[in-house]
Coordinates of C-alpha atoms and ligand atoms in Angstrom, one line a residue:
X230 CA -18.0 22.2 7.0
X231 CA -17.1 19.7 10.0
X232 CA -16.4 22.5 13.1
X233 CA -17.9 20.9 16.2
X234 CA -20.7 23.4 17.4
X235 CA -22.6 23.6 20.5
X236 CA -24.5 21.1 22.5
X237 CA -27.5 20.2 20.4
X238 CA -31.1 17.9 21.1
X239 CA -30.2 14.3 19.8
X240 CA -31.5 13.8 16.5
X241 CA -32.3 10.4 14.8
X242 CA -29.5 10.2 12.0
X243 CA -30.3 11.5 8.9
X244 CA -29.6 9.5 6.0
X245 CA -27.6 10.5 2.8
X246 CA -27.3 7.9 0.4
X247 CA -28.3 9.9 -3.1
X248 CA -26.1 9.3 -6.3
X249 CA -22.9 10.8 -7.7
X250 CA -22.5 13.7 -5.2
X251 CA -25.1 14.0 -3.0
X252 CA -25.3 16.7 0.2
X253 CA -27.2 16.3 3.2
X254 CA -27.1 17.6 6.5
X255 CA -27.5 15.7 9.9
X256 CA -28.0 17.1 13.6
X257 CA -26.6 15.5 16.3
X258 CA -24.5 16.2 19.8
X259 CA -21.2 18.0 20.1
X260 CA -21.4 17.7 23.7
X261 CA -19.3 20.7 24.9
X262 CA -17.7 22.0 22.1
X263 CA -16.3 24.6 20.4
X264 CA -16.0 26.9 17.5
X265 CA -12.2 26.2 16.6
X266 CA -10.8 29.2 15.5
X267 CA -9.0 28.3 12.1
X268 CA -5.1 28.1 11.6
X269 CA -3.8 31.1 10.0
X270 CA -1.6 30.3 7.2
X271 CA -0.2 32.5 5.3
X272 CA -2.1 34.3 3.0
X273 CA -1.2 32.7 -0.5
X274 CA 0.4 29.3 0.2
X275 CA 3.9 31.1 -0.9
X276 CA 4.7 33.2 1.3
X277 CA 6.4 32.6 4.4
X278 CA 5.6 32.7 8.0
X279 CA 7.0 31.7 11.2
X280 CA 6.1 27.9 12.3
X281 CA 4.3 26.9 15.1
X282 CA 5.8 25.0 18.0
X283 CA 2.8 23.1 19.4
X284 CA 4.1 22.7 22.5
X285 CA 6.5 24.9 24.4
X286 CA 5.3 28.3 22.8
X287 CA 9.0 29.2 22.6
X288 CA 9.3 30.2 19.2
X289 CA 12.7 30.8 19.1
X290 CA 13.8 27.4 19.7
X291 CA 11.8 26.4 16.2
X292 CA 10.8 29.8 14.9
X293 CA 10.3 30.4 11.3
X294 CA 12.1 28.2 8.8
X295 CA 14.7 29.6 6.1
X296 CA 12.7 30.5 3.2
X297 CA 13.1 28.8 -0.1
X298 CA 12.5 31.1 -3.1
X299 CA 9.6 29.3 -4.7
X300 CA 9.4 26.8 -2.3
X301 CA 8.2 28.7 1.4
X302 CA 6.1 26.9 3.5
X303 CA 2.2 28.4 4.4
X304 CA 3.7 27.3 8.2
X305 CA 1.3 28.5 10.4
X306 CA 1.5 31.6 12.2
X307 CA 2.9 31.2 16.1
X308 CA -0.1 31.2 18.8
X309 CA -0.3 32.9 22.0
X310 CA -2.5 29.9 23.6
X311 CA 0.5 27.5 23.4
X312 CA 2.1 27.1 27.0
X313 CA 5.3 27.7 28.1
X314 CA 7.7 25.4 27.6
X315 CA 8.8 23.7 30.9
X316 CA 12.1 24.0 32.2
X317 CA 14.3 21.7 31.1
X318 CA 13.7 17.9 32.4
X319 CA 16.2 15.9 34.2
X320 CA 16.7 12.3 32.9
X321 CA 13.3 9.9 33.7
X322 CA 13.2 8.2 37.1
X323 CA 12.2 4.7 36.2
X324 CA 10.3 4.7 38.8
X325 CA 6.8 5.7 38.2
X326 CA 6.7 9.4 39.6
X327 CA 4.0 11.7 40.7
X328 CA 4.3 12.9 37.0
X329 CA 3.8 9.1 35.7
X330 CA 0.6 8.5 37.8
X331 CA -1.1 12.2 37.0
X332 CA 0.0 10.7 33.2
X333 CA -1.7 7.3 33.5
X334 CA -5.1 9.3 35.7
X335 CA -5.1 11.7 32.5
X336 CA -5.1 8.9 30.5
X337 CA -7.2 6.6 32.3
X338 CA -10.1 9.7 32.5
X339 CA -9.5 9.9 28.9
X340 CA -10.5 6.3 27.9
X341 CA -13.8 6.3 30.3
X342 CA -14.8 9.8 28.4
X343 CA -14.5 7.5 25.4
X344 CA -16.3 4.5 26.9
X345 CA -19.3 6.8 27.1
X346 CA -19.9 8.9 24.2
X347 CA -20.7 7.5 20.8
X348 CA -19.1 8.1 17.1
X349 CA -22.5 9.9 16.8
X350 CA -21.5 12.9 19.3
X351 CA -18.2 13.7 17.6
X352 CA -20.8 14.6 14.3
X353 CA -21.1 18.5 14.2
X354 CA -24.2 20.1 14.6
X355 CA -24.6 20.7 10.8
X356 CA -22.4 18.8 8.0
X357 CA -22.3 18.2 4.5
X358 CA -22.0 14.4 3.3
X359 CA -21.1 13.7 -0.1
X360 CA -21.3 10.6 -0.9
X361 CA -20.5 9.0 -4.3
X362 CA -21.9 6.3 -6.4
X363 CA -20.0 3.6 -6.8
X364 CA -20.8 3.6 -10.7
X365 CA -19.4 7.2 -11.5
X366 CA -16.0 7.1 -13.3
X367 CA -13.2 7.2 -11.0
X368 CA -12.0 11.1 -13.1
X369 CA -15.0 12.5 -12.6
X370 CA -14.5 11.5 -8.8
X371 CA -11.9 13.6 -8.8
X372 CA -13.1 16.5 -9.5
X373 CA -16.3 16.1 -7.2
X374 CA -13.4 15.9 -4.7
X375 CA -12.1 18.5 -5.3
X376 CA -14.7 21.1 -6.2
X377 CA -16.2 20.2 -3.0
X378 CA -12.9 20.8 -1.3
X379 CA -12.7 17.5 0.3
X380 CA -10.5 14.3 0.4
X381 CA -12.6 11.1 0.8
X382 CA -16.5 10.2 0.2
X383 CA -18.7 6.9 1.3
X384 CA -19.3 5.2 -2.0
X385 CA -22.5 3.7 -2.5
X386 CA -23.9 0.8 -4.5
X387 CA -27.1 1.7 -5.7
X388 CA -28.0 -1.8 -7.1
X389 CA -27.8 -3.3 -3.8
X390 CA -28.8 -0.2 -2.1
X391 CA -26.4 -0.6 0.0
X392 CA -22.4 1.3 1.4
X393 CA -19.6 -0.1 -1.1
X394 CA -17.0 1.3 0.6
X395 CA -14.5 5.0 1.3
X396 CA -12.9 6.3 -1.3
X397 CA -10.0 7.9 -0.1
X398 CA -6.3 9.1 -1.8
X399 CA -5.0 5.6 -1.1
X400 CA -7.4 4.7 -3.8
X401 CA -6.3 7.4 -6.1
X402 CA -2.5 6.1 -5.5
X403 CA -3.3 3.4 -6.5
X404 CA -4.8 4.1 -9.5
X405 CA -1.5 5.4 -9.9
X406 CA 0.3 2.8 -9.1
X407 CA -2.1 0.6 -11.9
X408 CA -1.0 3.5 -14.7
X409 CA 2.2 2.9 -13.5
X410 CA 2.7 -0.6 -14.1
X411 CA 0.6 -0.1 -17.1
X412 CA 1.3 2.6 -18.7
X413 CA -0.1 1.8 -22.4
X414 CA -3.6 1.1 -20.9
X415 CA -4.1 4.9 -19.8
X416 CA -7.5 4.8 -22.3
X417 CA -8.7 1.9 -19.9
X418 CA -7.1 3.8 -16.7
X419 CA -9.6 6.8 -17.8
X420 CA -12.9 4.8 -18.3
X421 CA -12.1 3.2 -14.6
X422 CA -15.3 3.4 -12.2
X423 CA -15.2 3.8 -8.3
X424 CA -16.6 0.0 -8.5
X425 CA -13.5 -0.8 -10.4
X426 CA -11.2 -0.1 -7.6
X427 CA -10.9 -3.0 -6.3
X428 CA -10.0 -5.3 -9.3
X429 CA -7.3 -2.4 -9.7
X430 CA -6.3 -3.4 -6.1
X431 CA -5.8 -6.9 -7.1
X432 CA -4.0 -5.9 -10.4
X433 CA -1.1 -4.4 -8.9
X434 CA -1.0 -6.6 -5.5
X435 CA -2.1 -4.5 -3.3
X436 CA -3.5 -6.5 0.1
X437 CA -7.4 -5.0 -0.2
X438 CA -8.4 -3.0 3.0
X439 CA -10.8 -3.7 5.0
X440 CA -14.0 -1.9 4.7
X441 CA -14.4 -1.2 8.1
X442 CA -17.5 1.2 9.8
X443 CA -19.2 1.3 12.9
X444 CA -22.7 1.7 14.2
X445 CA -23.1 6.0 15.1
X446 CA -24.2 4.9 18.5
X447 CA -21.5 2.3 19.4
X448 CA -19.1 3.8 22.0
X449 CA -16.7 5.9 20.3
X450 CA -13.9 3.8 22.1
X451 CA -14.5 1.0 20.0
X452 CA -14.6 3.1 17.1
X453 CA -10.7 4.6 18.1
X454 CA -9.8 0.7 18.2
X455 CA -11.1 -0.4 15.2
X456 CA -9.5 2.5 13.3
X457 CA -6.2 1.3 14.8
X458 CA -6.8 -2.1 13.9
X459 CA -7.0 -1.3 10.7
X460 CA -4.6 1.3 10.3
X461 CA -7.3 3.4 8.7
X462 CA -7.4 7.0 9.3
X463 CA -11.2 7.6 9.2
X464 CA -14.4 5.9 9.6
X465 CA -17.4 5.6 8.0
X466 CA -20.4 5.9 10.6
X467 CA -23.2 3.2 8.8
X468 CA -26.9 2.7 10.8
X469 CA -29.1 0.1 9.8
X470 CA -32.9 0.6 9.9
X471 CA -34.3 -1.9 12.0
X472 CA -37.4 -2.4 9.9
X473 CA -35.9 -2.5 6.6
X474 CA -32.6 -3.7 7.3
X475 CA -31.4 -0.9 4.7
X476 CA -28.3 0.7 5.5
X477 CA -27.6 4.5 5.9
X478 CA -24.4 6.5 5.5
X479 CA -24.6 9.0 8.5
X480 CA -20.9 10.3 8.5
X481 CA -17.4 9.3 8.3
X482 CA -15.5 10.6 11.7
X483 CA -11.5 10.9 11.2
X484 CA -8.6 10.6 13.7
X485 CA -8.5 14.2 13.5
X486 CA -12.5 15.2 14.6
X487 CA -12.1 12.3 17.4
X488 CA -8.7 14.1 18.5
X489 CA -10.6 17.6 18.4
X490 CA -13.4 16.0 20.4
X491 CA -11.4 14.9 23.0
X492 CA -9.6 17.6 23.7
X493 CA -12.4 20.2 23.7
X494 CA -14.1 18.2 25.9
X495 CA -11.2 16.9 27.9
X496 CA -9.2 19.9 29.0
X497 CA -9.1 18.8 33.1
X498 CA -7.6 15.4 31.3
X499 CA -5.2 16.5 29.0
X500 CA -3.7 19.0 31.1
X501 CA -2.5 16.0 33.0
X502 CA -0.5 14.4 30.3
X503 CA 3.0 16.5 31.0
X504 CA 5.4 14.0 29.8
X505 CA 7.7 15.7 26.8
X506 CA 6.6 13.8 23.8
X507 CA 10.5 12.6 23.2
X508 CA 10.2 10.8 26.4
X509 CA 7.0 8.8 25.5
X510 CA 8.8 7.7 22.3
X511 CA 5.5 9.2 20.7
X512 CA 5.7 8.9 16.8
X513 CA 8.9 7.8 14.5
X514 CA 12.2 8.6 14.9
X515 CA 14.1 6.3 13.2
X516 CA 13.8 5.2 9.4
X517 CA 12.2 8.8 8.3
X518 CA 11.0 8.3 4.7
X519 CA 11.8 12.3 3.3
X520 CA 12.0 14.0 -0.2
X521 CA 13.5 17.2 -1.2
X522 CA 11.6 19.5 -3.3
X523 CA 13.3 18.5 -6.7
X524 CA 12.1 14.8 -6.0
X525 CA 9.5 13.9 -8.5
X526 CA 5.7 13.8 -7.3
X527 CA 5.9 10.0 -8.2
X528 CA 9.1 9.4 -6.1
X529 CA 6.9 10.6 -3.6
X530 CA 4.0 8.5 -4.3
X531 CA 5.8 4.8 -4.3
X532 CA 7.9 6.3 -0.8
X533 CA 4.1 6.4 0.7
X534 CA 3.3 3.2 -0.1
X535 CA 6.4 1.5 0.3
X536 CA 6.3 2.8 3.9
X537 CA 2.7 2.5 4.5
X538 CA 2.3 6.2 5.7
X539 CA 0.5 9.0 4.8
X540 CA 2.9 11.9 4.7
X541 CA 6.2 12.7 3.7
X542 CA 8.8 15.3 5.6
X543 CA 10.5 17.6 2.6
X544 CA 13.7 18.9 3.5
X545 CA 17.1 20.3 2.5
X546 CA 20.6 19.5 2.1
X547 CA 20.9 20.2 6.0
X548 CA 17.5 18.0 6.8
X549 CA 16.1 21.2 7.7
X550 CA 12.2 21.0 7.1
X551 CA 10.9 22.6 4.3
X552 CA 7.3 21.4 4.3
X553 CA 5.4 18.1 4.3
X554 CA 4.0 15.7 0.8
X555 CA 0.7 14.6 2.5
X556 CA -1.3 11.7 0.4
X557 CA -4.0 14.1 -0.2
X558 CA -1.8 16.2 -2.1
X559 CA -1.9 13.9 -4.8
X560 CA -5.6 14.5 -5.4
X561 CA -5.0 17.8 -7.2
X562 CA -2.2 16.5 -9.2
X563 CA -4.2 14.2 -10.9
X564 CA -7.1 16.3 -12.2
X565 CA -8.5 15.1 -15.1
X566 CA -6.8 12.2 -15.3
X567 CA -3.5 13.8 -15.9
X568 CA -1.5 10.8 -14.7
X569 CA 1.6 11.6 -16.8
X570 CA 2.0 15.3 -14.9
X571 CA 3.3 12.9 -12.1
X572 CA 7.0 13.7 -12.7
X573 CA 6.5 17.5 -12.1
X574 CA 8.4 17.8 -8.8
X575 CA 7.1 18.2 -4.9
X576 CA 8.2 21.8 -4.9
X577 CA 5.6 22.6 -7.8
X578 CA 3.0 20.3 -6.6
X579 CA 3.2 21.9 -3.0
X580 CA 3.0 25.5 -5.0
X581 CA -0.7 24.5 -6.1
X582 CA -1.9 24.1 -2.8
X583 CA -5.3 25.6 -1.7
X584 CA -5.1 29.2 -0.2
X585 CA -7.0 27.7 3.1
X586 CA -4.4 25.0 3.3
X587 CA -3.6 24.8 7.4
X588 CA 0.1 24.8 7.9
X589 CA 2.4 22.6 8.7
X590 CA 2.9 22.2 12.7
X591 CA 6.4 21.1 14.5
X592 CA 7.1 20.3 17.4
X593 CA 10.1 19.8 19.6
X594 CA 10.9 16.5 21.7
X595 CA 10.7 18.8 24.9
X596 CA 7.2 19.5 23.9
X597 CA 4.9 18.1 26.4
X598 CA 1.5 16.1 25.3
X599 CA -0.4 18.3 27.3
X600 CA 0.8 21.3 25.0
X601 CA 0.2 19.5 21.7
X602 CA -3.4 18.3 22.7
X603 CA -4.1 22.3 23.4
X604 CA -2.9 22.3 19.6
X605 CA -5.4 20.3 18.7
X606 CA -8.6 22.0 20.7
X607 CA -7.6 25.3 18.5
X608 CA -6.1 24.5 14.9
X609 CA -6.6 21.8 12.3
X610 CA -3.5 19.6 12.9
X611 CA -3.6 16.5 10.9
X612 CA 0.6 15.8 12.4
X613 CA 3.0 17.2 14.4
X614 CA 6.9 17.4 12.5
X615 CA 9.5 16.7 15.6
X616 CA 12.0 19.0 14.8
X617 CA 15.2 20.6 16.6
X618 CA 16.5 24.2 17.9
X619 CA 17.8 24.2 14.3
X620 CA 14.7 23.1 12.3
X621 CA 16.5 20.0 11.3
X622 CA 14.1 17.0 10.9
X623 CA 14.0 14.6 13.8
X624 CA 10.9 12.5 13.5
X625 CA 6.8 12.6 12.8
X626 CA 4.4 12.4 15.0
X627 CA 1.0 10.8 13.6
X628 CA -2.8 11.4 14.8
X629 CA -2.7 7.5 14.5
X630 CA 0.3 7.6 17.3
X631 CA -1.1 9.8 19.7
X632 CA -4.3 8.1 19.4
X633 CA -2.7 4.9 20.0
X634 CA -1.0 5.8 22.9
X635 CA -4.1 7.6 24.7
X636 CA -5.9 4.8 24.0
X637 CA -3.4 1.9 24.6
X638 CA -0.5 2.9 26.6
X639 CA -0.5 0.9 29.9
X640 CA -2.8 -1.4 28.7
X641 CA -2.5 -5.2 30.0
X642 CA -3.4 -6.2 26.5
X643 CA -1.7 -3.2 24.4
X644 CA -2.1 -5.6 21.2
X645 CA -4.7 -3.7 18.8
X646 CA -7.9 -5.5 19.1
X647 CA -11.6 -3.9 17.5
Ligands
AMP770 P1 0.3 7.9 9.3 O1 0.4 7.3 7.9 O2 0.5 9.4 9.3 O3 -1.0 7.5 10.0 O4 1.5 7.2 10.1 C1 1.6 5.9 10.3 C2 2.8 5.6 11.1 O5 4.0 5.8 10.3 C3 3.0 6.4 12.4 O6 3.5 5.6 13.4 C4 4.0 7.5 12.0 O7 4.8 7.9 13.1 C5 4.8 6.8 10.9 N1 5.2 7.8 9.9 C6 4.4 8.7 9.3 N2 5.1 9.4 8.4 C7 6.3 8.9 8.3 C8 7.5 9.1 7.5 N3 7.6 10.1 6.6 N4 8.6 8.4 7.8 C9 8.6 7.4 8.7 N5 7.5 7.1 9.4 C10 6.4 7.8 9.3

């Protein structure tokens, strides 16, 4: 649905703005990219295979988890592209090294590619939008979602003609959160519409996000800092027509597509970021919000928003990882409304995943930058886990953390500005 394709003429946006769930299809550039060959999971979503170290390529160091009867993780299968893992590093010179400056160049090249290509060149040749009118009850979004096998939609007020907003699984969660405080209003909780979502916001105090998009042909840099202002994870892409001052919902670009797009089109720039992610202090370490499988869905849930994050490690009795709770898991364990199913546990939650599901991806804190961004050019990598030689949990590394860093590491003004 979204792989980037080959370069393509530069088309005039094509606008998808129909009711309920409409498709449409849009042509733009991909600049230089690539058919990204698809992660291989394992077959059913039960059975195990070995995990893949993004960096390093040494699988033995975190080769395939124990398996959990009922419980094994689709982790995905190792990859022969990964490079070797360097040798290992002597303690950092404070002093910036040759190492440092190729760093900073790498990153430096980096940001200038992103000064100069717009939102609008990260768009695959041919997509699907669906977008969703603000109107339709929130259960029946659901299942749009899901049939379509996606996790967030543009929602669109068709009074005002005009975008109303992205519907993502925050908004789900907190529809669950609203059931949760009230739980004898569940006949009101099921005749909610997308347009009620944000009185549901203020019912259970939730600070309202911003509804935040960008013009397709603004640089994509500003894009990448407005999605880190905000914290959010994608963006919708909204032109305006000039003559009519009507708006258009082109596309919604994620943290993810931007990631692929840079490192399919940046490989002479990546390959210069060689610092071992544990040395950057790239993603969390510290304060790791985790679940076992037994925990209850709904455990789950309130750990996500009590930490602000979008994923949660599951591990054993040894804080070996198992697999990963990711917010849009929670999409299929609310079809049709089922809010009350929420107790069912992680491990039978994580059982019901789709067959195409991508894996889970590790990482250890030797693992270079340059190793994880070739990661990225070939699979569908939403995070990396850190863990160690033994599998045990040591931190997370978000899309939202390396983007920060390639864009703002080094930065005079590092504060996150749009
Ligand atoms: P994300 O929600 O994935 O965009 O991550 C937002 C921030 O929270 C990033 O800095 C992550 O490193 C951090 N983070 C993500 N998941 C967890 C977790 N389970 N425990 C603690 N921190 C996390």
């Amino acid at each position: 649905m979204d792989d980037a394709r080959a370069p393509a003429k530069k088309a005039t946006p094509n606008p998808s703005t129909s009711a309920a769930a409409a498709t449409a299809t849009a042509t733009t550039t991909a600049s230089t990219a690539t058919t990204i060959p698809n992660a291989s999971a394992s077959a059913s979503g039960l059975l195990p295979a070995p995990s893949t170290t993004a960096g390093g390529g040494n699988n033995d160091a975190h080769g395939p988890l124990p398996l959990r009867h009922g419980h094994e993780l689709p982790f995905v299968a190792p990859s022969s592209y990964l490079r070797p893992k360097s040798a290992p590093r002597a303690m950092p010179d404070k002093t910036a090294g040759p190492l440092d400056k190729e760093q900073m160049q790498g990153l430096r090249d980096i940001r200038e590619f992103l000064k100069v290509r717009t939102s609008y060149d990260v768009l695959p040749l041919s997509f699907r939008l669906v977008v969703l009118d603000n109107d339709l009850l929130i259960k029946k979004s659901l299942n749009i979602l899901i049939q379509n096998g996606i996790v967030s939609a543009p929602l669109w007020d068709s009074h005002n003609s005009t975008f109303a907003g992205l519907l993502t699984s925050t908004d789900y969660i907190n529809v669950i959160q609203y059931y949760c405080q009230f739980p004898d209003q569940l006949n009101q909780v099921d005749q909610f519409r997308l347009c009620n979502l944000r009185d549901i916001e203020k019912a259970i105090g939730v600070v309202p996000l911003e509804t935040v998009s960008v013009h397709p042909m603004r640089p994509l840099y500003e894009a990448c800092r407005r999605m880190l202002k905000t914290r959010a994870r994608r963006i919708p892409l909204i032109d305006t027509d000039d003559e009519t001052g009507r708006q258009t919902v082109v596309s919604v670009i994620t943290q993810y597509r931007i990631l692929k797009f840079i490192a399919v089109n940046n490989e002479q720039h990546t390959m210069l970021l060689k610092k071992p992610v544990g040395e950057l202090g790239l993603g969390t370490y510290t304060n790791m919000a985790t679940a076992t499988m037994n925990s209850s869905v709904l455990d789950v849930i309130h750990l996500m928003v009590k930490h602000n994050i979008s994923a949660v490690p599951v591990v054993d009795e040894d804080y070996k990882l198992l697999n990963v709770f990711e917010a849009v898991d929670v999409i299929p364990c609310i079809r049709g409304g089922a809010y009350d199913e929420l107790s069912a546990t992680v491990g039978d939650a994580l059982s019901n995943r789709a067959e195409d599901f991508a894996g889970i991806y590790t990482c250890g804190e030797d693992d270079r930058l340059d190793s994880i961004f070739d990661t990225i050019r070939k699979s569908r990598v939403h995070r990396l886990i850190v863990v160690d030689d033994d599998s045990r949990l040591k931190g997370i590394i978000s899309l939202s953390d390396i983007l920060k860093y390639v864009l703002l590491y080094g930065e005079e003004d590092d504060s996150i500005r749009s």
